[in-house]
Structure formats: C-alpha cells, structure tokens
Amino acid sequence: MEEKEKTAVKTYADLKQAIVDSGRPYDHDAIERAYLMAEKAHAGQKRLSGELYVSHPIAVACLVVDLGLDTNSVIAALLHDVVEDTDITSDDVRAAFGSDVALLVDGVTKLTQMTFSSVEEQQAENLRKMLLAMSHDVRVMLIKLCDRLHNMRTGDGWPEQKRRDKALETMEVYAPIAHRLGMSNVKEELEDRSLRYLDPVGYQDINDALTKNGAADSFIAGIAEKIRERLAELGMGDCTIKKRVKSVYGIYRKMYMQNRSFEEIYDVYAVRIILNTVGECYNALGVIHDMYHPIPSRFKDYISTPKPNLYKSLHTTVIGHEGIPFEVQIRTWEMDQTAEYGVAAHWKYKAGVSAKDKLDDRIAWVRQLLESQRESDDAGDLLHEIKSELLPEDVFAFTPRGDVINLPAGATAIDFAYAIHSAVGNRMVGAKANGRIVPIDHKVATGEIIEVITGPQDKGPSRDWLNIVATSEARNKIRNWFKKERKEENIAEGKAALEKELRRNLVTIPAEKYDAFMADLARRQRLNTPEELYAAIGYGGLQLSRLMIKIKDEYARLLKEKDPAEVLSVPIKKHKASEGVIVEGLDNCVVKFAKCCNPLPGDDIIGFITRGFGVSIHKRSCPNASSGLLGEEAPRWVSARWADSVKESFKSSLEISAMDRDGLMADVAVLIAEMHLPCYAISARQLPDGRATMTLTIGVNNTEHLNTVISRLRKIKSITNINRV
Ligand code: MN
C-alpha cells in the first residue's frame, strides 16, 4: 500500500468499499449500526490532527477488514474507544451487539488503559494481563494492533515526548507481539514508524539510501526475470516472483547493531518465489543454486524447522553474475499468507489454513509462558522472558546426527541440551562445539554442531545454571528437576536463604508471630504451607529479591500495630533522592506530597505508587495510608524516607535494669562515648529493693547496630536486663 493511502483520512464510505472489496460475507446492517453508534458517541470530538475523531475507529475497522477478521471484530473496532472516551458503557454495547462484541471492546479498552513505560513491576503485570487477554481471544490483540498501527501512522501531530513514548512502547511491546503472532507486515510497519520517531536521522539516512539505489532495483528486477524464464523452461512456470526490499528497521538493526555498512547487508534486496507445493520449493532451490553461486552458511531451511512463530520458507543468499549478493526466499502460497498475516491468516484464508489447530499452535506460546509463570508469581521475570524471547534473531545449531535446534540469540550449550530433552540437560557434564571442548556456558552460534557430553543418570543440573541459561524452557526444566528431586534440600536451602535475606534487610519478625507470618506469606504466593514456600525459593521458582518487597510490606503492617519507629529503621538500599525523599526501589521517581496529611521532614512517611503521577508521599500515621495498606492496593505502598536522614542515625530508646552500684551510670556513658553513639537522653532511678533502672536514648544506624550496642551494654557489670522501648 502506498504511504498516501495508508495515512489518508478514512470515511465510512471507504469502510463500506473495503468490506465489499474483501468479498467476504459481512453483516452490513450490524456494521452500519455500529458506525452510527460510534459517530454519535464521538460527535464533537476531534483528533489532534483536526479530523473528526470517528475517522480513527473507521480507519481501525478498515485495517481489521484488511486482516480478514469477522463482523464482530469490525464492530468492535468501530466501538473500540467509546467505552473509554464517551458516555457509552460496556452494557450499552452488550445490549446493542451482544456479549461477544462487548467482550472484544472491553478487552481492547483494558489494553488501551495499560501503559508499558512505568515501573518495571507494574509494566510486567500489565504485560501478563495483556497476554492473558490474548490467550482468551486473540482478536482483542489483533484489533489493538490495528489501533496502534493507525495511531502510529497518524502520530506526526503528537508532541515530541508522546511520539517517543508511544514509539518505544510500540517497539518494545506491540511490534514483538505482532512478530510473535507471525504478522510480518504489521510488525515491520510498526517498527519502521517507531524508528522514524525514535531516530529520525537514522531512519532518513536509510530511506535515502534505498530511494537513491535505483540501480539495485533494476538489478533485482533483471534477476527476477531470469529466474522466471528458467523456472518456466523447467516446467515450473506456475509461480509468482516478487521483488522484496528489507524494512528500514531491519536494515537499521544490521547497520547499527552488527556495525555493518549499508553495502555490507546482503539481504536488503531479495527475490521471493511463491510456488504451489513444498516439493516445487526444494526443486526451485536446486535451480537457484545451479544458476547462481550460493554463499555457504547463508542457507536456512525454515520449512523443515519453522521459526517459533510458525514462519516457513527457504532462504538462501547467492551471488549474482555481477558479483552482487542477494537473498532468495522460496515458499508456497500458504506459507506466504501465513508469513504476511500470521495469526490473522486463520480468518483471511480460512479455506487454505487448517483452521483451529493452527490458531491454537500460534498462541500456544502465550499459554506456555503464562503457565510457566503461574507458580513463580514473578511478573518481572515474565517481562524479561517476553522481551528476550521476542527478540527476532534466532540461532540454528545442529546435533551430531544433523537435527536442527532453533534457539534464541544468546542461548548457551545448556539451553541446547535442554532443547533436545530434559534428560539430556539434566545429565550434561560438558559440551563440544564443532568437535572442540567448550565451556557449558558457550554461546551457541548458527551453524555449529553441538555435542552434549552426558554423565551418569542421576547427575542432575547445577543451581548456577539458572543464572546462565537464556531460554525459559531450560530454566523451567532445571527448576522442575530441583523441585522434584531435591525436596528436602530445597526446603533447607530456601529457608536458609530467606532467613539470611531477612537478616540482611533487618526484618525481625517476632518469634510468636513468625509461623503465622510465613503461613500467610505462603498463601499469598498461592502455596499451601511455609515448607512449600521455602521449597519454591530453594528451587528458584520464587525470586527472593521480589519476595522481599512483599515481605517488607507485610512487615511494615505488622509493626505499624505497635511501633512505627521500627518500620522506619528498615533500611533502604536505593539512594537517589527525588524532592528530598527516597522511595524504595525507585530511582528518580516523581514525588508529590499527599494533601490529606502534608508530611513534613522528620515525619514517618510511606509512598503510594499512583497511576500515572509518580509516588505520593503520606505520613505513616495518615488514615489513608493505614486503610490503604489493608486494602487491595496494598502492594502499591512502598517504603519511603527523607533523603537528608541518610547520614543521620535513628533514635532508639533502651530501658536498662541493673543491680544498683557506684559508677554504673559512668560505665554506661563511657561505653556510649567509646562507640561514638549520639546520646539524646539518659536518666537513672533507684528502685527500693537495691535495684536501678536507666533510660537511654541513643542514635543507631539500624537494628543490627542497635543489637551490637545492646550486647556490649550487657557485658557491663550488674546490668541484668535491657529492653527496647
Ligand atoms: Mn484508538
């Protein structure tokens, strides 16, 4: 499609035309009713560019028709912004168009409300919700992709910051999802348009190089013609040959990330040959390799080993008679449709695609990812995995028997072993790449023959591997092994690790509350007992650092009941202050002070991660904070403190009981001086029975420090007991 047509303002007449042109049986009346509802609802609203707002849902609906989706999807596309932006409710939509449409609109509305540029934890949680929505009904995601595509097509009027934010989000989340759904056209356009906002100069340079390269264009046209003639001579004339230019972003990646010049990129120009059968594809490959000299190691057979997104094709790079290399892609019609429309080919080419299985295959990875994440309850991990697994570069390596193993870039020999079979991974003791011994964390390169050396049956993986492997498949298999084989060991290891982490964070849960605290924590992680919780930590299913955030929240709540000062003494590791306040785990966050309680420096404070406006700081004693901590939004409360208290110590009061004697007070005072502790108050009183009691207020750095002071004090003669007050 020409750029002009892509960005032209769409009217309802255009949509009607697109529907007619599609030749598919749409329910015209229902679509018209949806259009009228959208038009009325958005009446008076304008887009930033000045057109009527309704032109946007119409354009999205046109894209949905182009993808070949059904009537309900077109209706949902027309109504996708009404619940969010107008008075119309989800119930209104359900009443008018039924629950299928209402669910689609709700799904798209929810996706629209999510942002992926905020706190990582929150971002990850959003991503998980998005994938869940997608696994229920992939049409929701397809409509959302059309929405984002149209917004990116028409985003030139956005302010600079919004352009960048949207572009980054598109690049990091939506384009990878389009890729993973196999929709190469949508993916490439999303990437190119994002790049145009993120690096306008880089984009322009490549675009210029492509337009200036008219010679290359006629070169590739000449090649296409020669191939057509040769195939016709050999009885394979019933084929389509297309010229293909690599996407701007595809070139950009190779130029900037692999540090190559424009001329060094072999596959800027490609010839695509589309045939009727798989057999013809391999025959045509033979013909091409006979006509031109193939570059070794540049041949990829994605027919026998499809990409994870089910992309199938033969790729080879050959050198033309002029000495210029170019890529040839060979595939069947069905493969071509699947490559361009991905998941959507299910609707668009129902006849050609064995419908349901294929669709299930395509979103199986979503379910798998969610499944593997369910136990860990670790949203950050999920984000990391999505981002790393969606990276488009794959490597292909071989087993000594010649089987191809497809791995994401950065995968190690361990990943390779687990990709063959979990039994191979679990018994792995070493690896060879092309016959040479390599370390087991060797990064697998395309074309390598990897031989996994295995040890005895009961060998088992090493826990360190969890930090080495690059695929979630390997990570899950390793965790599963530990989970199954080493239950006792996991519990012991997990318990020890948790206790160590508690000490490191100065979380001292009172002994009488310990069991209930752990049982509650386990329940929150959807585990039955504290033992299961320890075991999960032990085998790596739960990440301690993330669990600690929840523990500290709980702990704060526990302490709030009796001694707010102690909560403050939980140290905070990040040391970047915003507005004089340090918020745990968030650097440089935007901070505002809650109007309900107006906290002042010195007050005990706590932060609340708002939706979209940074962190709002409350007093710990603020009623909003206390009720909030008990409510559903408890996880969004975070520890915070005043920045200038970094060097200050915390006040702590001790009550000392002793047998009265001369010089007792002096001994205590000397010790305080020796330990260089600030002393704020000291008082002593004689008791009738020859005993004495002292009250002491000193400054300490943290509870650990305080405990040291207490144990030194205990050594002073005649002191019998020391209590914190
Ligand atoms: Mn929209």
XYZ file of C-alpha atoms and ligand atoms in Angstrom:
726
model
C 0.000 0.000 0.000
C 1.228 3.470 -0.830
C 2.092 5.774 2.049
C -0.516 8.306 0.915
C -3.282 5.773 1.014
C -2.166 4.473 4.396
C -2.358 7.846 6.074
C -5.389 9.209 4.215
C -8.384 10.129 6.364
C -10.907 7.302 6.173
C -14.660 7.797 5.891
C -17.483 5.350 6.375
C -17.757 5.095 2.571
C -14.160 3.819 2.486
C -15.005 1.179 5.062
C -18.065 0.059 3.092
C -15.935 -0.180 -0.034
C -13.257 -2.194 1.772
C -15.925 -4.591 3.028
C -17.343 -5.066 -0.457
C -13.847 -5.477 -1.954
C -12.982 -8.147 0.604
C -15.630 -10.397 -0.939
C -16.347 -11.873 2.460
C -19.838 -12.227 3.930
C -20.039 -9.394 6.449
C -23.219 -8.324 8.255
C -23.571 -4.896 6.649
C -26.541 -3.810 8.779
C -24.859 -4.539 12.079
C -21.695 -2.754 10.957
C -23.748 0.262 9.906
C -25.453 0.357 13.314
C -22.044 0.211 14.980
C -20.803 3.046 12.819
C -23.836 5.190 13.728
C -23.312 4.470 17.412
C -19.623 5.409 17.186
C -20.343 8.535 15.175
C -22.938 9.728 17.666
C -20.803 8.880 20.679
C -17.700 10.622 19.363
C -19.672 13.579 17.977
C -17.791 16.807 18.595
C -14.528 15.026 19.438
C -11.552 15.826 17.239
C -8.212 14.151 16.798
C -5.027 16.164 17.415
C -4.652 16.432 13.660
C -8.035 18.159 13.411
C -10.178 15.471 11.786
C -13.342 14.166 13.362
C -12.459 11.593 15.965
C -14.644 8.939 14.370
C -12.256 8.774 11.400
C -9.888 6.886 13.722
C -12.189 3.968 14.606
C -13.227 3.823 10.949
C -9.584 3.526 9.891
C -9.001 0.830 12.514
C -12.051 -1.041 11.214
C -10.624 -0.829 7.658
C -7.397 -2.428 8.896
C -9.410 -5.107 10.665
C -11.226 -5.838 7.390
C -7.877 -5.952 5.625
C -6.679 -8.560 8.119
C -9.795 -10.519 7.228
C -11.335 -10.605 10.702
C -15.044 -11.276 11.238
C -18.085 -8.991 11.565
C -17.876 -8.782 15.351
C -14.247 -7.691 15.140
C -15.168 -4.927 12.689
C -17.942 -3.765 15.020
C -15.597 -3.869 18.000
C -13.026 -1.874 16.031
C -15.631 0.815 15.322
C -16.559 0.925 19.000
C -13.105 0.355 20.468
C -12.795 3.823 22.002
C -16.399 4.518 23.016
C -16.281 2.921 26.456
C -13.015 4.664 27.264
C -13.782 8.078 25.805
C -17.547 8.574 25.682
C -20.666 8.075 27.795
C -21.413 4.698 26.272
C -20.902 1.824 28.679
C -19.936 -1.738 28.136
C -23.537 -2.709 28.964
C -24.815 -0.443 26.183
C -22.525 -2.235 23.750
C -23.694 -5.613 25.019
C -27.352 -4.627 24.689
C -26.849 -3.444 21.121
C -24.427 -6.047 19.768
C -24.274 -8.976 22.158
C -21.677 -10.203 24.590
C -19.053 -11.300 22.035
C -18.670 -7.718 20.800
C -18.841 -6.350 24.358
C -16.018 -8.681 25.440
C -13.894 -7.605 22.488
C -14.476 -3.911 23.258
C -13.732 -4.468 26.948
C -10.546 -6.314 26.062
C -9.318 -3.539 23.777
C -10.294 -0.893 26.350
C -8.258 -2.684 29.000
C -5.255 -2.901 26.713
C -5.610 0.809 25.944
C -5.527 1.653 29.630
C -2.267 -0.191 30.157
C 0.997 1.595 29.804
C 4.295 -0.127 29.486
C 6.615 2.710 30.248
C 6.223 2.939 34.022
C 7.657 0.944 36.885
C 9.001 -2.378 35.715
C 6.921 -4.409 38.108
C 3.743 -2.714 37.019
C 4.717 -2.939 33.378
C 5.293 -6.642 33.726
C 1.959 -7.129 35.421
C 0.283 -5.274 32.573
C 2.034 -7.408 30.047
C 0.853 -10.508 31.805
C -2.725 -9.243 31.765
C -2.364 -8.444 28.100
C -1.136 -11.923 27.282
C -3.964 -13.391 29.315
C -6.474 -11.364 27.335
C -4.812 -12.534 24.164
C -4.889 -16.176 25.172
C -8.635 -15.901 25.747
C -9.365 -14.272 22.416
C -6.599 -13.305 20.068
C -8.951 -10.978 18.140
C -8.600 -8.495 21.019
C -4.899 -8.215 20.342
C -5.385 -8.030 16.581
C -7.800 -5.102 16.958
C -5.395 -3.435 19.380
C -2.550 -3.869 16.898
C -4.682 -2.195 14.202
C -5.459 0.623 16.642
C -1.786 1.127 17.415
C -0.861 0.894 13.741
C -3.296 3.635 12.804
C -2.155 5.809 15.705
C 1.461 5.391 14.631
C 0.513 6.235 11.051
C -1.081 9.468 12.168
C 1.137 10.431 15.106
C 3.064 13.276 13.457
C 0.919 15.803 15.298
C 1.747 14.394 18.729
C 4.094 16.336 20.984
C 7.682 15.104 20.842
C 7.568 13.296 24.184
C 4.369 11.449 23.351
C 5.794 10.401 19.989
C 8.847 8.923 21.690
C 6.864 7.228 24.450
C 4.425 5.647 22.018
C 7.246 4.666 19.672
C 9.223 2.999 22.442
C 6.190 1.145 23.717
C 5.379 0.057 20.162
C 8.930 -1.095 19.565
C 9.216 -2.962 22.859
C 5.781 -4.466 23.221
C 3.491 -4.279 20.202
C 5.934 -4.996 17.361
C 7.348 -8.054 19.164
C 3.829 -9.333 19.730
C 2.970 -8.808 16.052
C 6.165 -10.677 15.238
C 5.304 -13.459 17.589
C 1.849 -13.695 16.043
C 3.602 -14.041 12.694
C 2.201 -10.813 11.221
C 5.283 -9.616 9.412
C 3.579 -6.757 7.549
C 2.177 -5.213 10.720
C 5.385 -5.839 12.633
C 7.577 -4.196 10.009
C 5.382 -1.154 9.668
C 5.158 -0.701 13.450
C 8.934 -0.931 13.695
C 9.612 1.448 10.824
C 7.198 4.042 12.151
C 8.610 3.734 15.668
C 12.146 4.127 14.363
C 11.077 7.248 12.494
C 10.151 8.834 15.840
C 12.988 7.375 17.879
C 15.860 8.062 15.480
C 14.587 10.345 12.723
C 18.061 10.892 11.262
C 18.977 7.219 11.131
C 15.618 6.478 9.548
C 16.036 9.181 6.929
C 19.569 8.058 6.004
C 18.419 4.537 5.231
C 15.327 5.715 3.429
C 17.502 7.956 1.247
C 19.944 5.143 0.540
C 17.034 2.948 -0.552
C 15.474 5.543 -2.851
C 18.805 6.508 -4.382
C 19.547 2.884 -5.120
C 17.600 2.734 -8.372
C 20.368 0.669 -9.958
C 19.931 -2.054 -7.373
C 16.232 -2.033 -8.055
C 16.650 -2.682 -11.752
C 19.346 -5.245 -10.953
C 16.922 -7.229 -8.832
C 14.174 -6.848 -11.447
C 16.571 -8.348 -14.007
C 17.353 -11.266 -11.691
C 13.653 -11.909 -11.084
C 13.063 -12.046 -14.830
C 15.916 -14.530 -15.401
C 14.620 -16.777 -12.637
C 11.109 -16.646 -14.073
C 12.381 -17.742 -17.519
C 14.478 -20.565 -16.129
C 11.657 -21.939 -13.957
C 9.271 -21.780 -16.926
C 11.753 -23.764 -19.046
C 11.798 -26.435 -16.349
C 8.008 -26.665 -16.166
C 7.569 -24.590 -13.003
C 6.130 -21.542 -14.731
C 3.070 -21.521 -12.478
C 4.684 -19.325 -9.845
C 4.787 -15.750 -8.647
C 8.019 -13.857 -8.288
C 8.165 -10.721 -6.155
C 10.916 -8.231 -5.503
C 11.285 -7.522 -1.839
C 13.102 -4.697 -0.069
C 14.120 -5.226 3.529
C 12.358 -2.965 6.029
C 14.116 0.213 7.124
C 14.291 -1.021 10.687
C 15.612 -4.398 9.539
C 18.455 -2.597 7.760
C 18.933 -0.284 10.754
C 19.355 -3.212 13.105
C 22.010 -4.772 10.908
C 23.828 -1.485 10.352
C 23.900 -0.256 13.923
C 23.756 -3.401 15.949
C 26.058 -5.510 13.792
C 28.080 -2.499 12.771
C 27.893 -3.008 9.034
C 27.649 -0.515 6.233
C 24.607 -0.359 4.003
C 26.589 -2.094 1.246
C 27.541 -4.952 3.551
C 23.963 -6.036 4.078
C 23.283 -8.926 1.733
C 19.580 -9.175 2.083
C 18.486 -5.575 1.510
C 17.075 -6.806 -1.757
C 15.525 -10.179 -2.147
C 13.602 -12.169 -4.678
C 10.649 -14.097 -3.374
C 9.426 -17.127 -5.328
C 5.975 -18.419 -4.452
C 5.032 -21.875 -5.682
C 2.248 -24.399 -5.272
C 3.874 -27.264 -3.398
C 6.679 -27.923 -0.933
C 8.296 -30.236 -3.482
C 8.436 -27.406 -6.008
C 10.098 -25.208 -3.378
C 13.033 -27.583 -2.958
C 13.248 -28.061 -6.740
C 13.344 -24.303 -7.224
C 16.088 -24.077 -4.606
C 18.146 -26.522 -6.668
C 17.548 -24.418 -9.761
C 18.667 -21.229 -7.977
C 21.831 -22.867 -6.628
C 22.529 -24.091 -10.161
C 22.038 -20.608 -11.662
C 23.974 -18.664 -9.031
C 26.763 -19.371 -6.613
C 25.332 -19.872 -3.104
C 27.131 -18.306 -0.130
C 27.844 -21.144 2.285
C 26.211 -20.830 5.710
C 23.589 -18.447 4.373
C 21.089 -21.193 3.582
C 18.215 -21.575 6.038
C 15.510 -24.200 5.829
C 12.599 -22.830 7.802
C 10.323 -25.358 6.110
C 11.744 -28.347 7.959
C 12.424 -26.150 11.033
C 9.801 -23.406 11.195
C 10.516 -20.345 13.300
C 8.791 -20.216 16.685
C 6.099 -18.004 15.145
C 5.480 -20.760 12.566
C 7.176 -18.837 9.752
C 8.101 -21.236 6.978
C 10.280 -20.551 3.950
C 13.582 -21.470 2.340
C 16.165 -18.691 2.448
C 19.396 -18.688 0.535
C 21.852 -15.962 -0.375
C 23.565 -16.257 -3.744
C 25.992 -14.148 -5.714
C 24.748 -12.701 -8.982
C 26.863 -12.623 -12.137
C 27.714 -9.005 -11.353
C 29.223 -10.114 -8.033
C 26.369 -8.642 -6.009
C 24.872 -10.942 -3.384
C 21.127 -11.138 -2.941
C 18.686 -13.258 -0.993
C 16.147 -15.647 -2.477
C 13.114 -16.696 -0.423
C 11.169 -19.701 -1.649
C 7.803 -20.729 -0.224
C 4.304 -21.950 -1.021
C 1.221 -19.719 -1.165
C 0.043 -20.893 2.188
C 3.429 -20.158 3.738
C 3.393 -16.711 2.168
C -0.029 -15.878 3.550
C 0.972 -17.163 6.954
C 4.140 -15.077 6.811
C 2.317 -11.870 5.960
C -0.798 -12.196 8.075
C 0.282 -14.638 10.759
C -2.485 -15.489 13.159
C -4.901 -13.456 11.075
C -4.428 -15.801 8.104
C -6.764 -18.052 10.063
C -9.645 -15.713 9.198
C -8.383 -14.296 5.958
C -7.645 -17.596 4.260
C -9.926 -19.967 6.081
C -10.014 -22.259 3.099
C -6.255 -22.650 2.878
C -5.456 -22.979 6.545
C -6.431 -25.973 8.607
C -8.275 -23.659 10.896
C -8.326 -24.383 14.571
C -5.139 -26.387 15.169
C -3.092 -23.746 13.520
C -4.552 -20.944 15.586
C -4.009 -22.920 18.753
C -0.396 -23.578 17.780
C 0.166 -19.931 17.261
C -0.991 -18.786 20.608
C 0.275 -21.869 22.385
C 3.413 -19.955 23.334
C 1.292 -17.408 25.174
C -0.321 -20.130 27.211
C 3.022 -21.821 27.818
C 4.608 -18.612 29.029
C 1.716 -17.861 31.322
C 1.685 -21.443 32.528
C 5.372 -21.464 33.352
C 4.926 -18.196 35.195
C 1.909 -19.153 37.218
C 3.837 -20.758 40.004
C 6.548 -18.225 40.236
C 4.162 -15.287 40.552
C 7.058 -13.218 39.420
C 5.873 -10.674 36.941
C 9.321 -9.176 36.390
C 10.599 -12.492 35.146
C 7.773 -12.693 32.677
C 8.628 -9.313 31.230
C 12.231 -10.299 30.896
C 11.301 -13.514 29.196
C 8.902 -11.899 26.783
C 11.459 -9.314 25.856
C 14.236 -11.815 25.379
C 12.126 -14.442 23.674
C 10.549 -11.977 21.324
C 13.871 -10.748 20.023
C 13.659 -11.648 16.387
C 17.130 -13.107 15.983
C 17.347 -16.863 16.295
C 20.305 -19.176 16.063
C 20.239 -22.595 14.481
C 22.661 -25.260 15.555
C 22.906 -28.946 14.823
C 23.096 -32.113 16.840
C 25.817 -34.554 15.722
C 23.006 -36.503 13.999
C 22.106 -33.415 11.957
C 18.886 -32.414 13.729
C 18.385 -28.673 13.762
C 17.875 -26.980 17.108
C 16.422 -23.478 16.994
C 17.337 -21.211 19.913
C 17.057 -17.508 20.694
C 20.240 -15.484 20.251
C 22.446 -15.696 23.350
C 21.414 -19.261 24.162
C 24.114 -21.449 25.686
C 25.152 -25.057 25.287
C 22.988 -25.785 28.332
C 19.946 -24.360 26.551
C 20.847 -26.527 23.589
C 20.966 -29.626 25.779
C 17.587 -28.867 27.339
C 16.116 -28.130 23.921
C 16.985 -31.695 22.905
C 15.427 -33.238 26.009
C 15.300 -32.519 29.708
C 17.056 -35.839 30.363
C 19.971 -34.696 28.192
C 20.162 -31.356 30.018
C 19.944 -32.899 33.447
C 22.819 -35.293 32.716
C 25.006 -32.744 30.949
C 28.612 -32.558 32.120
C 30.244 -30.818 29.168
C 29.883 -29.792 25.543
C 31.736 -29.759 22.254
C 31.192 -27.219 19.511
C 32.382 -28.409 16.096
C 34.399 -31.105 17.806
C 36.208 -28.845 20.270
C 35.529 -28.892 24.002
C 33.803 -25.646 25.053
C 32.583 -24.406 28.427
C 28.962 -25.291 29.105
C 28.017 -21.603 29.060
C 29.343 -21.398 25.487
C 27.063 -19.137 23.398
C 25.725 -21.212 20.555
C 26.281 -19.775 17.074
C 24.321 -20.553 13.942
C 25.748 -23.489 12.031
C 27.652 -25.021 14.932
C 27.429 -28.727 15.594
C 26.964 -29.063 19.328
C 27.635 -32.325 21.061
C 26.377 -32.625 24.605
C 28.543 -34.781 26.852
C 26.448 -36.537 29.467
C 27.338 -38.123 32.781
C 25.582 -40.711 34.926
C 21.822 -40.998 35.047
C 21.407 -39.377 38.470
C 23.764 -36.494 37.846
C 21.347 -33.568 37.796
C 21.840 -29.907 36.884
C 23.596 -27.278 38.964
C 21.720 -24.406 40.552
C 24.168 -21.955 38.960
C 22.789 -22.898 35.588
C 19.661 -20.925 36.380
C 21.754 -17.777 36.019
C 23.424 -18.941 32.812
C 20.625 -20.245 30.622
C 18.878 -17.927 28.176
C 15.650 -19.789 27.471
C 12.702 -20.142 29.785
C 12.392 -23.720 28.583
C 15.762 -24.632 30.082
C 15.126 -22.587 33.205
C 11.806 -24.296 33.813
C 13.245 -27.742 33.234
C 16.079 -27.059 35.675
C 13.669 -25.732 38.283
C 11.439 -28.724 37.770
C 14.326 -31.065 38.396
C 15.160 -29.368 41.665
C 11.535 -29.225 42.549
C 11.089 -32.951 42.091
C 14.440 -34.403 43.056
C 15.573 -32.305 45.936
C 12.537 -31.507 48.019
C 14.276 -31.666 51.400
C 17.311 -29.855 50.138
C 15.137 -27.143 48.592
C 13.305 -26.549 51.830
C 16.553 -26.268 53.784
C 18.216 -24.066 51.170
C 15.174 -21.884 50.734
C 14.696 -21.429 54.461
C 18.349 -20.537 54.974
C 18.308 -18.118 52.046
C 15.137 -16.454 53.274
C 16.469 -16.089 56.809
C 19.686 -14.625 55.540
C 17.764 -12.157 53.411
C 15.553 -11.204 56.370
C 18.648 -10.508 58.453
C 20.241 -8.533 55.659
C 17.119 -6.394 55.481
C 16.866 -6.155 59.272
C 13.436 -7.660 59.249
C 12.991 -9.255 62.653
C 9.622 -10.898 62.869
C 8.662 -11.543 66.492
C 9.030 -15.262 67.236
C 5.420 -15.636 68.349
C 4.213 -14.271 65.022
C 6.749 -15.997 62.782
C 4.735 -19.069 61.839
C 1.562 -17.129 61.126
C 3.548 -14.595 59.102
C 5.129 -17.285 56.935
C 1.875 -19.192 56.521
C 0.206 -16.002 55.360
C 3.059 -15.204 53.002
C 2.838 -18.698 51.523
C -0.906 -18.309 50.983
C -0.331 -15.046 49.166
C 2.020 -16.875 46.797
C -0.705 -19.449 46.244
C 1.246 -22.084 48.162
C -0.182 -24.268 50.902
C 2.477 -24.284 53.585
C 5.614 -22.393 54.608
C 7.556 -25.538 53.586
C 6.271 -25.160 50.047
C 7.317 -21.529 50.167
C 10.853 -22.457 51.262
C 10.997 -25.161 48.625
C 9.930 -22.698 45.925
C 12.692 -20.329 46.986
C 15.100 -23.253 47.060
C 14.496 -24.439 43.521
C 14.359 -20.921 42.172
C 10.633 -20.688 41.463
C 10.374 -17.613 43.648
C 12.841 -14.796 43.461
C 13.843 -13.673 46.917
C 14.530 -10.081 45.955
C 10.976 -9.691 44.717
C 9.500 -11.639 47.587
C 11.276 -9.271 49.985
C 9.253 -6.347 48.660
C 6.093 -8.145 49.719
C 7.625 -9.271 52.994
C 8.574 -5.719 53.855
C 5.071 -4.522 53.133
C 3.682 -7.194 55.398
C 6.289 -6.475 57.989
C 5.509 -2.792 57.918
C 1.881 -3.635 58.504
C 2.794 -5.918 61.383
C 4.940 -3.296 63.055
C 2.524 -0.492 62.435
C 0.339 -2.058 65.077
C 2.896 -1.406 67.768
C 5.895 0.684 66.889
C 6.045 2.875 63.826
C 9.636 3.910 64.563
C 10.802 0.399 63.848
C 9.307 0.461 60.398
C 11.426 3.438 59.579
C 14.513 1.614 60.686
C 14.114 -0.831 57.815
C 16.978 0.371 55.692
C 16.525 1.347 52.121
C 19.088 0.458 49.538
C 18.489 2.840 46.665
C 19.987 6.197 47.367
C 18.717 8.506 44.712
C 16.522 11.158 46.159
C 13.669 12.950 44.460
C 12.348 16.049 46.188
C 14.230 15.126 49.331
C 12.522 11.776 49.588
C 13.954 8.354 48.888
C 11.457 5.819 47.671
C 12.475 2.238 47.977
C 13.248 0.565 44.699
C 12.502 3.605 42.554
C 15.199 5.915 41.312
C 14.366 9.434 40.248
C 10.684 8.923 40.555
C 8.323 11.846 40.538
C 7.279 12.549 44.084
C 4.368 14.606 45.318
C 3.144 15.146 48.860
C -0.304 13.963 49.742
C -2.725 16.741 50.549
C -4.534 14.664 53.151
C -1.689 14.666 55.650
C 1.014 17.082 54.396
C 4.055 15.202 55.601
C 6.998 17.264 56.835
C 10.660 16.270 57.035
C 11.093 14.132 60.106
C 7.654 12.560 59.873
C 7.498 8.846 59.305
C 6.441 8.523 55.706
C 5.337 5.935 53.220
C 4.846 6.155 49.453
C 1.979 5.134 47.234
C 2.619 4.376 43.557
C -0.150 6.259 41.803
C -1.442 5.516 38.363
C 0.494 7.897 36.209
C 1.612 10.581 38.644
C 4.631 9.066 40.311
C 4.685 8.388 44.005
C 2.589 10.248 46.505
C 4.056 10.540 49.986
C 1.868 10.141 53.067
C 2.593 10.142 56.749
C 2.617 6.634 58.075
C 0.006 7.713 60.553
C -2.269 9.077 57.813
C -5.643 7.286 57.850
C -5.427 6.878 54.066
C -2.147 5.029 54.462
C -3.396 2.755 57.213
C -6.565 1.807 55.398
C -4.717 1.557 52.075
C -2.213 -0.893 53.485
C -5.012 -3.266 54.361
C -6.849 -2.956 51.085
C -6.464 -4.412 47.652
C -3.858 -1.869 46.677
C -1.504 -2.830 49.483
C 1.246 -3.903 47.038
C 1.454 -0.359 45.709
C 2.559 1.064 49.050
C 6.326 1.342 49.235
C 8.770 2.325 51.916
C 9.994 5.886 51.739
C 12.080 8.172 53.872
C 13.539 11.638 53.921
C 16.746 11.922 51.979
C 18.650 14.077 54.470
C 18.283 11.365 57.066
C 20.751 9.264 55.076
C 23.660 10.175 57.296
C 21.580 10.650 60.418
C 21.095 7.861 62.811
C 17.783 6.685 64.122
C 16.789 7.351 67.685
C 16.276 4.332 69.812
C 15.364 4.146 73.483
C 16.510 1.429 75.831
C 15.400 0.578 79.313
C 18.196 -0.933 81.368
C 17.626 -2.863 84.594
C 20.570 -3.382 86.925
C 21.640 -4.015 90.447
C 22.472 -0.552 91.686
C 26.140 0.167 92.223
C 28.525 3.118 92.182
C 29.788 4.110 88.781
C 27.078 2.230 86.852
C 25.924 5.313 85.023
C 29.522 6.322 84.296
C 30.298 2.892 82.810
C 27.289 3.162 80.528
C 28.234 6.694 79.478
C 31.827 5.650 78.734
C 30.667 2.794 76.539
C 28.343 5.125 74.611
C 31.227 7.520 74.079
C 33.582 4.718 73.043
C 31.100 3.548 70.442
C 30.696 7.121 69.166
C 26.954 6.990 69.570
C 24.958 10.222 69.791
C 23.224 10.258 73.163
C 19.955 12.190 73.288
C 18.784 11.417 76.774
C 19.931 9.442 79.759
C 18.274 9.124 83.113
C 18.562 6.812 86.059
C 16.410 5.993 89.018
C 16.975 3.957 92.139
C 14.377 1.348 92.999
C 13.563 0.463 96.621
C 14.921 -3.122 96.509
C 18.510 -2.138 95.682
C 17.895 -2.249 92.002
C 18.138 0.576 89.490
C 16.608 1.382 86.178
C 18.053 3.591 83.467
C 16.500 5.005 80.334
C 18.771 5.791 77.468
C 18.013 7.357 74.082
C 20.801 6.938 71.569
C 21.278 7.181 67.801
C 21.967 3.989 65.884
C 22.228 3.235 62.196
C 19.903 0.266 62.174
C 18.678 -2.619 64.279
C 21.813 -4.635 63.698
C 23.840 -1.755 65.033
C 21.448 -1.483 67.963
C 21.845 -5.178 68.723
C 25.608 -4.739 68.877
C 25.173 -1.870 71.309
C 22.847 -3.961 73.433
C 25.239 -6.876 73.633
C 28.112 -4.555 74.611
C 25.907 -2.995 77.314
C 25.003 -6.451 78.638
C 28.664 -7.047 79.427
C 28.700 -4.149 81.863
C 28.800 -5.486 85.376
C 25.486 -5.676 87.284
C 23.244 -4.961 84.287
C 20.542 -7.629 84.353
C 18.215 -6.803 81.524
C 17.841 -4.481 78.544
C 14.599 -3.773 76.737
C 13.787 -1.626 73.762
C 11.045 0.831 74.499
Mn -7.980 4.000 19.454
